[in-house]
Amino acid sequence: MIILFISFMTLIPFLGFSPYIMRIMILSGIYIILALSLNLLTGFTGIVCLGHAAFYGIGAYTSALLAIHFDLSFVFTAIAGGVVAAFFGLLLGLPTLRLNGTYLSMVTLGFCEIVRLVGLNWMSLTRGPMGLTGIPFPKILGWVIDRDAEYFYLVLILIIMTWVILNNLIQSRAGIALIAIREDEVAAEAMGINILKYKVLAFAISAFFAGIAGSFYAHYASFINPQSFTFDESIQILSMVILGGMGSNLGVALGAIVLVSVPEMLRGLQEYRMLIYGAVLVIMMLTRPQGILGNPKALKIPRNN
Amino acid sequence: MAILKLTDVHISYGNIKAVKGINLEINKGEIVTLIGSNGAGKTTTMNTITGLLKPFKGKIEFKGRDITGKNTSEIVKLGISLAPEGRQVFPRMTVIENLELGGYTRTKSQIIETLGEVFDLFPRLRERKYQEAGTLSGGEQQMLAIGRAMMARPELLLLDEPSMGLAPIIVELVLKAIKKINKLGTTILLVEQNARMALMTADRGYLLETGKIVMAANADILLHSDKIIKAYLGENKED
Amino acid sequence: TSAPKQGKDEEIKIAVVGPMTGDSAQYGQSFKRATELMASKVNEAGGVNGSPIKLEIVDDKNDAKEATNVAQKLVSDEKIVGVIGHFSSTASLAAAPIYQRAQLVELSPTSSHPEFTKQGTYMFRNVNTQAIEGPILADFAVNDLKKKKIAVIYVNDDWGITAKDNFIEAAEELGATITAEEAFIGGQTRDFAPTITKIKGTNPDLIFLAAMYSETGMIAQQLEQLNYDVDLLGTSSLNNDQLIKLAGAAVDGLYLTNNYFPGNPDEKVQEFIEDYKEAYGVEPDQFAAVAYDSLGMMIEALKTSGPDRVKLRDSLVDIKDYNGVTGKTTFNENRDVMKDMIIMQIKEGKFTLYR
Amino acid sequence: MLFQQLINGLTLGSTYALTAVGYSMVFGILGLVNFSHGSVYTVGAFLTLIFFTALKFNFFVSFLLSIILTGLLGILIDRISLYPLRKRNAPKVTSLISTIGVSIFLQNLIMITWGSETKKFPLVINRGSINLFGANISTLQIMIFSMCIVLMVSLNIMIQKTRVGKAMRATAQNSKAAMLMGININAIIMITFFMGSSLASVAGTMVGMYYQTIDPYIGYMAGLKAFAAAVLGGIGVLPGAIVGGLSIGVIEAIAAGYLNAGYRDAIAFAVLVLMLIVKPSGLLGKQASKKV
Amino acid sequence: MHKLQIQGLTKRFGGLTAVNNIDLHMDDNEIIGLIGPNGAGKTTLFNMITGMYIPTSGKLFYQGQDITGIKPYKITDIGIARTFQNIRLFLMMTVLENVLIGLHTRTNTNLFDAITKNKRYRNEEKTSHKRAIEILEMVGLKERKDEYSKNLSYGEQRKLEIARAMASNPGILLLDEPAAGMNDNETAELTRFIKTLKNFGLTVLLIEHDMRLVMNICERIYVFDHGSKIAEGSPKEIQKNQQVIEAYLGKGA
Ligand SMILES: Nc1ncnc2c1ncn2[C@@H]1O[C@H](COP(=O)(O)OP(=O)(O)OP(=O)(O)O)[C@@H](O)[C@H]1O
Ligand SMILES: Nc1ncnc2c1ncn2[C@@H]1O[C@H](COP(=O)(O)OP(=O)(O)OP(=O)(O)O)[C@@H](O)[C@H]1O
Ligand SMILES: [Mg+2]
Ligand SMILES: [Mg+2]
């Protein structure tokens, strides 16, 4: 089944889609990685992160700067992007020792704004609002990726990697520990779970994959500026997770595809486009509050609260 | 005359059928108890009477009026009050604020009067007037939940396991209080795990098993029924 | 490359891209209105060599990522022979590689970022770069107004930064001192009181504003609220009646450069203003004017090239002294324009010619 | 100059505070962050402007109409985008996305109906100003600031002392138990939305007057800052919203005046993050007592 | 050396002394009762033993090791597990998953094992699963293993809490009113169950208001009132203690 699916995916570039459609698919791919990584944090650990775009941006800038200045291979710059993002994830995870709920969400939002504004103002490093241009094509072992099909395969590989790693992680005892933390921190701690350790871990891993997505994006778009990593972007990613169904990897992947495609499909509506998009978002939430593939049982009343 | 009447009431959680067509009647001035093992549907029934859950079939009448599907706030205003399972106090409000909210549908002076009665019944609550309810001990919270339900001076008082978590000496007190307020005119529906105690307090009883009423009789008849002795009282004969 | 076969009356598609939604939507609207006006004019007159012009108005929300999506979509549509857009340099820059690869002209009416036209051979612009406008402004401030102590408030985007850098460089060369250099974030900062208070502390003779009209209006009003009276100088981007409507007396006395002047008695200009007002009920602004001319030039070029992407580029390069509502325009070897500039001043609620 | 900057900061902060109160109220009752609040604020400002300039009503009539209509809009938003979710016990984050949808919708609706260009907001209050210790303080600044204080005090009394206020708090803490007390929680939620949204209209109008301009995007940053202010003060605690708003305003003014204007928001957010780490339940928020 | 030793333990909340200078000890394989009126400080003592509250003063020793002020998750690791008076299950997790969480401290595959799903990981998976099912069987919830725990009735939830606590294979099990919400028959069953725990070698500290349960299985009983220890002894002694009768048992007992 899975093999069938993957082999179908490998065929896609041969089906003669227009470059535009290919571009949408590749972009969806980036958002799938972002949504999967955020799902670990929001869907499983229950931390509503309003700053995921910051990790995405940190990964993008790290990778782009390394590639521009040192002409390094994509394998290296992508991992570096992931690692630097993970480092910031770790930092952001530390306050969770004391902070919870909306207060924590606020800190993630603040972090996102700080990162964007630093990106906007630190001219010597980031070239501020002018952004980084001329980011080289990704190079892997001397192979230069510069065609849509190649980008498509690269993002596909990244998705599969992210998927497998996150999926295995979630099924492991660490994964159940995260869910337990989401459900009841006090009880989780009484079960011997080191809350801080797991939350920091969730932040770092989540940020790592967001960073990887960022570095792919940077090389793919060949131009980045702080505008691409705003709070709105964080919200967009969060919407994908919630729309897709928190805690369901397949769901959030679908959520990503839907939320990348819908605005594209509405493009013809010009100024009505965002109006309709807003309405679509509300309607989607109302029709499936648990998300496309979320568990409907998740909506029943908890007995004791 | 029946003050409360349930006719063929069915209640489900999604596709789990918790209550499967029960008929139940409580007359004015009675103490009626509903007993049954874990998961029999007692709490479900209580919550449905107060409108927290909606039955998918059947009819609930209070004082001859159909209240099926009405909002909880309306039902409460008609004179039904519930001390719920799991206490459900307002954790970040003080004890006295919790009690005042119990009398939400009444006037200030009425509240003050009943407040005194509740405090007399549970002196511990008077001591802890200004403590946040969330920091009370389990038993203290239970006292608060019972006291809060009494504050409404309802015509029909529903108590879901009021003795849970209370010290034996307080349990005795609560049972006495139940009898007393009953004498003063309040009809009571009591759910209790301790069947012996419940049946000794009540006039009549219903036995609920997996969502169905399997026995209904006067309390002393139930107290001596073989089935009940075996399933609910058994064991403890020895002491 | 051979042009796709096309009959006489088959329409020629040109895309107009700009922010139709988002916080710069008003500029996109100007693009849309002006180009539609031009297109209907041309079509009424029989089109280009008999083929009507068909505009495809596209929204990029002034966002780099959206811009690349749009570009990709446009290059895939073979019917489209040229693109007017995008609005900001950021969007234009982001999209440039895609147009270049597909050999589709990207003529931006407004992108003044120096790097923009260096992205490839298909990028054109119809606005003076700040490298040209900055020194003109600096010269005016120092030599004409005789202001030696100048404070700068600039919008923290690519345009604002190049504008203030070019201005400051030229001004300092002419012997002026810059007392303060304060940034704000476009579409986000609305409160300028702290910045103004700070600038007031440095006691400049003049404040140079590298800002769009909406923020300039706010700055002027807040200056007034704080009872601070100082001369203001701005760029051609302020040439918009909205500025006066917004800020009224607060902007009286403000100087600005320009190449489009509604008060220009030139028949062409007056006709444009009339038609625009009739069609949309508002006065055209600077952005409308440059968009109008941009499409005008593209149509001019199409007359000789026919609907072919590559040929269109070549014939655009050759355009000499196009006589539009923003003056005479010629592309230089970098596909940048050099337009003459005038100095205007706002007096009693009107833009007036100062020099 | 420091004094002038403090005044600047306090005025700016007051505008955040007014908006933050609305956030805080809705959060206090429903435990959810209503991201459409920023757009509601914009609608409020536009309604006042439209009634005043296009329909030529008296300013105070316009203001009042805007307050009422915006309040009703709040109720409508709840009914359409939140109530159905509440009824189905959807997770809180779902409501978050739903309100974001509403926000996008409203913002674009404003843009389509009233155009996206910046509009002049008439100055109705006399612009007189006084000079205090070398600082310039306008009547409007004094008015905005006092409005803030008056609202803080009166709202706090309402929440703490009145029956409706108590019902609001009860609903916030345990809605099921609140129903059992005979509280009509739907009515309470409606009142909350009405009040929160009409406060947004007050804030929008005040800010419109202060900056003398409005555009469809004023609500975006204002919304974010107000949310930050509400959280900083201790979300759900009304005086906290005011204190939080004022603090952020002052921090911003100081950052812009003495450090770097480009970083002013970054500094404001950084201070916010640090303060929250030091005091995790906000400045005036009480640490939830953890009884196990 | 006692298995658990408590010396002069005190906890104050503002002006209120919830636990006042308590000495208490437990030895291996004992079942000890802890009773007292509502608000006497019993749950507070549990909270201190498990690290959830930091004692105002006094010391705690587990097998001779000072455990005062240690973080709750480490206490569990060391070997003390508990249930909560206000049930705290992971409501959106299944019955089985709840028990698997209980096994957390007794499993030790790391992230690398999990991501690669290697042999070590798969073996441990299998054993934990088996163990969890065994425990569920013991409390009679095996049939409901795939149910969300929030869908269980009150009594069933109590049982699941005990099962979850037992999963960590604790040296000492702290039970806070396990029989609350159970009827007499179920309580009797619980009594038997706790007795079997003793046979498995467990040490149990039990808070309970159901006197039949307490008197039936506890070897020694401590009685608290207003935070202080007012009595200590065998069930027989306690039942006759006048002070205990007055403060707690009442005449009905
Ligand atoms: N929210 C819910 N979702 C699904 N099933 C539920 C829910 N609440 C209760 N149930 C199921 O309904 C049945 C009846 O539960 P109820 O709580 O009414 O029992 P009870 O008689 O009060 O039991 P106890 O004595 O343990 O309190 C049980 O099988 C329970 O598992
Ligand atoms: N966090 C807290 N803040 C303030 N007071 C507290 C706190 N926790 C407990 N108390 C008080 O300390 C006393 C002891 O509470 P505790 O929960 O230990 O009682 P308990 O003996 O377990 O009673 P019960 O049998 O009713 O459960 C109670 O009076 C309670 O109100
Ligand atoms: Mg029950
Ligand atoms: Mg207790």
mmCIF file of C-alpha atoms and ligand atoms in Angstrom, chain B residues 138, chain E residues 43 85 176-177, ligand 4:
data_model
loop_
_atom_site.group_PDB
_atom_site.id
_atom_site.type_symbol
_atom_site.label_atom_id
_atom_site.label_comp_id
_atom_site.label_asym_id
_atom_site.label_seq_id
_atom_site.Cartn_x
_atom_site.Cartn_y
_atom_site.Cartn_z
ATOM 1 C CA GLY B 138 -11.488 16.504 48.720
ATOM 2 C CA THR E 43 -3.610 14.124 50.851
ATOM 3 C CA GLN E 85 -8.053 11.568 45.151
ATOM 4 C CA ASP E 176 -5.768 8.029 48.006
ATOM 5 C CA GLU E 177 -9.328 6.897 48.695
HETATM 6 MG MG MG F 4 -7.648 14.022 50.684
#
